[in-house]
């Protein structure tokens, strides 16, 4: 964890996707202190004419937008960390995408450690197992 799903308005652009993944991964490590080796980023592009704010397409508004959804372990970050992350994501994506609509969202979902995992093991199991190894 974390798992990051990023939707960006505009046409598919592999070079931009790489920049976005690199930037978001860096911010996730620096601001939320998450391990890069277990950070997953997926990026989807949505054409401007299919993205609407108040029933008006971004194509008509002549602007860009994004929606970033990140899942992290419950209670592993302070409120200030999360606020700083949302601010840093907005700033970074504004730089990479250009003029973005104010209604561009970052959502942080906190997942209970016993409700998700990888390698077929829950995060809670991994945490307990690592604690036992360190005792």
mmCIF file of C-alpha atoms in Angstrom:
data_model
loop_
_atom_site.group_PDB
_atom_site.id
_atom_site.type_symbol
_atom_site.label_atom_id
_atom_site.label_comp_id
_atom_site.label_asym_id
_atom_site.label_seq_id
_atom_site.Cartn_x
_atom_site.Cartn_y
_atom_site.Cartn_z
ATOM 1 C CA UNK A 1 0.000 0.000 0.000
ATOM 2 C CA UNK A 2 -0.611 2.681 -1.120
ATOM 3 C CA UNK A 3 -2.690 2.152 -4.230
ATOM 4 C CA UNK A 4 -3.169 5.284 -6.315
ATOM 5 C CA UNK A 5 -5.712 5.679 -9.121
ATOM 6 C CA UNK A 6 -5.307 8.882 -11.082
ATOM 7 C CA UNK A 7 -7.765 10.065 -13.714
ATOM 8 C CA UNK A 8 -6.579 12.919 -15.894
ATOM 9 C CA UNK A 9 -8.553 14.799 -18.500
ATOM 10 C CA UNK A 10 -7.165 14.779 -22.013
ATOM 11 C CA UNK A 11 -5.893 12.366 -24.619
ATOM 12 C CA UNK A 12 -3.735 9.396 -23.660
ATOM 13 C CA UNK A 13 -0.084 10.401 -23.393
ATOM 14 C CA UNK A 14 2.450 7.766 -22.233
ATOM 15 C CA UNK A 15 5.205 10.341 -21.607
ATOM 16 C CA UNK A 16 2.890 12.450 -19.446
ATOM 17 C CA UNK A 17 1.693 9.303 -17.652
ATOM 18 C CA UNK A 18 5.301 8.473 -16.722
ATOM 19 C CA UNK A 19 5.849 12.011 -15.397
ATOM 20 C CA UNK A 20 2.625 11.836 -13.403
ATOM 21 C CA UNK A 21 3.468 8.427 -11.904
ATOM 22 C CA UNK A 22 6.972 9.559 -10.974
ATOM 23 C CA UNK A 23 5.761 12.802 -9.394
ATOM 24 C CA UNK A 24 2.905 11.244 -7.460
ATOM 25 C CA UNK A 25 5.124 8.407 -6.196
ATOM 26 C CA UNK A 26 7.730 10.946 -5.042
ATOM 27 C CA UNK A 27 5.112 13.032 -3.192
ATOM 28 C CA UNK A 28 3.632 9.920 -1.602
ATOM 29 C CA UNK A 29 7.063 8.965 -0.269
ATOM 30 C CA UNK A 30 8.065 12.472 0.844
ATOM 31 C CA UNK A 31 4.803 13.712 2.340
ATOM 32 C CA UNK A 32 3.041 10.554 3.532
ATOM 33 C CA UNK A 33 6.264 8.566 4.181
ATOM 34 C CA UNK A 34 5.067 5.566 2.134
ATOM 35 C CA UNK A 35 7.467 2.950 0.775
ATOM 36 C CA UNK A 36 7.994 3.273 -2.994
ATOM 37 C CA UNK A 37 8.493 -0.485 -3.391
ATOM 38 C CA UNK A 38 4.837 -1.125 -2.484
ATOM 39 C CA UNK A 39 3.330 1.979 -4.109
ATOM 40 C CA UNK A 40 1.146 1.250 -7.129
ATOM 41 C CA UNK A 41 -0.012 3.986 -9.513
ATOM 42 C CA UNK A 42 -2.548 3.523 -12.292
ATOM 43 C CA UNK A 43 -3.359 6.350 -14.672
ATOM 44 C CA UNK A 44 -6.414 6.736 -16.888
ATOM 45 C CA UNK A 45 -7.047 9.474 -19.414
ATOM 46 C CA UNK A 46 -10.584 10.744 -19.996
ATOM 47 C CA UNK A 47 -11.248 12.892 -23.069
ATOM 48 C CA UNK A 48 -12.092 16.506 -22.189
ATOM 49 C CA UNK A 49 -15.462 16.200 -23.926
ATOM 50 C CA UNK A 50 -16.433 13.342 -21.535
ATOM 51 C CA UNK A 51 -15.479 15.154 -18.295
ATOM 52 C CA UNK A 52 -18.127 17.502 -16.922
ATOM 53 C CA UNK A 53 -18.242 20.073 -14.164
ATOM 54 C CA UNK A 54 -21.708 21.457 -13.482
ATOM 55 C CA UNK A 55 -22.897 19.772 -16.710
ATOM 56 C CA UNK A 56 -20.342 21.638 -18.858
ATOM 57 C CA UNK A 57 -17.524 19.673 -20.491
ATOM 58 C CA UNK A 58 -13.911 20.556 -19.884
ATOM 59 C CA UNK A 59 -13.600 20.900 -23.664
ATOM 60 C CA UNK A 60 -16.125 23.745 -23.525
ATOM 61 C CA UNK A 61 -14.446 25.195 -20.434
ATOM 62 C CA UNK A 62 -11.020 24.921 -22.116
ATOM 63 C CA UNK A 63 -9.380 23.617 -18.968
ATOM 64 C CA UNK A 64 -8.021 20.366 -17.502
ATOM 65 C CA UNK A 65 -8.904 18.397 -14.395
ATOM 66 C CA UNK A 66 -7.858 15.364 -12.372
ATOM 67 C CA UNK A 67 -9.200 13.016 -9.746
ATOM 68 C CA UNK A 68 -6.656 11.224 -7.571
ATOM 69 C CA UNK A 69 -7.836 8.463 -5.257
ATOM 70 C CA UNK A 70 -5.249 7.010 -2.880
ATOM 71 C CA UNK A 71 -5.766 4.117 -0.473
ATOM 72 C CA UNK A 72 -3.510 4.041 2.563
ATOM 73 C CA UNK A 73 -3.427 2.171 5.859
ATOM 74 C CA UNK A 74 -5.807 3.531 8.475
ATOM 75 C CA UNK A 75 -4.303 5.800 11.137
ATOM 76 C CA UNK A 76 -0.807 5.882 9.644
ATOM 77 C CA UNK A 77 -0.821 9.602 8.876
ATOM 78 C CA UNK A 78 -1.789 12.702 10.811
ATOM 79 C CA UNK A 79 -4.427 15.124 9.540
ATOM 80 C CA UNK A 80 -1.710 17.638 8.738
ATOM 81 C CA UNK A 81 0.134 15.022 6.618
ATOM 82 C CA UNK A 82 -3.026 14.391 4.607
ATOM 83 C CA UNK A 83 -3.733 18.108 4.176
ATOM 84 C CA UNK A 84 -0.132 18.671 3.053
ATOM 85 C CA UNK A 85 -0.433 15.785 0.571
ATOM 86 C CA UNK A 86 -3.645 17.145 -0.961
ATOM 87 C CA UNK A 87 -2.011 20.560 -1.341
ATOM 88 C CA UNK A 88 1.183 19.095 -2.830
ATOM 89 C CA UNK A 89 -0.759 16.909 -5.303
ATOM 90 C CA UNK A 90 -2.773 19.912 -6.493
ATOM 91 C CA UNK A 91 0.363 22.011 -6.956
ATOM 92 C CA UNK A 92 2.270 19.239 -8.739
ATOM 93 C CA UNK A 93 -0.562 18.343 -11.108
ATOM 94 C CA UNK A 94 -1.215 22.021 -11.831
ATOM 95 C CA UNK A 95 2.403 22.296 -12.931
ATOM 96 C CA UNK A 96 2.309 19.155 -15.087
ATOM 97 C CA UNK A 97 -1.151 19.620 -16.611
ATOM 98 C CA UNK A 98 -1.307 23.393 -16.912
ATOM 99 C CA UNK A 99 -4.515 25.323 -16.262
ATOM 100 C CA UNK A 100 -6.669 23.003 -14.134
ATOM 101 C CA UNK A 101 -10.241 23.483 -13.020
ATOM 102 C CA UNK A 102 -10.622 24.293 -9.296
ATOM 103 C CA UNK A 103 -12.923 21.259 -9.017
ATOM 104 C CA UNK A 104 -10.049 18.779 -9.272
ATOM 105 C CA UNK A 105 -10.124 16.271 -6.448
ATOM 106 C CA UNK A 106 -7.723 14.288 -4.285
ATOM 107 C CA UNK A 107 -9.377 11.648 -2.092
ATOM 108 C CA UNK A 108 -7.530 9.772 0.627
ATOM 109 C CA UNK A 109 -9.195 6.530 1.675
ATOM 110 C CA UNK A 110 -7.948 4.933 4.862
ATOM 111 C CA UNK A 111 -8.224 1.149 4.767
ATOM 112 C CA UNK A 112 -8.276 -1.086 7.832
ATOM 113 C CA UNK A 113 -5.144 -3.218 7.938
ATOM 114 C CA UNK A 114 -7.155 -6.425 8.301
ATOM 115 C CA UNK A 115 -9.222 -5.648 5.181
ATOM 116 C CA UNK A 116 -6.582 -5.562 2.426
ATOM 117 C CA UNK A 117 -3.111 -6.777 1.600
ATOM 118 C CA UNK A 118 -0.751 -8.138 -1.026
ATOM 119 C CA UNK A 119 1.125 -11.404 -1.538
ATOM 120 C CA UNK A 120 -2.037 -13.063 -0.240
ATOM 121 C CA UNK A 121 -1.512 -11.653 3.267
ATOM 122 C CA UNK A 122 -3.268 -8.827 5.083
ATOM 123 C CA UNK A 123 -1.312 -5.742 6.088
ATOM 124 C CA UNK A 124 -2.216 -6.480 9.706
ATOM 125 C CA UNK A 125 -0.640 -9.956 9.434
ATOM 126 C CA UNK A 126 2.500 -8.485 7.848
ATOM 127 C CA UNK A 127 2.756 -5.882 10.626
ATOM 128 C CA UNK A 128 2.362 -8.435 13.425
ATOM 129 C CA UNK A 129 4.771 -10.842 11.760
ATOM 130 C CA UNK A 130 7.388 -8.067 11.374
ATOM 131 C CA UNK A 131 6.944 -7.077 15.037
ATOM 132 C CA UNK A 132 7.620 -10.680 16.115
ATOM 133 C CA UNK A 133 10.791 -10.770 14.010
ATOM 134 C CA UNK A 134 12.028 -7.581 15.707
ATOM 135 C CA UNK A 135 11.417 -8.879 19.251
#
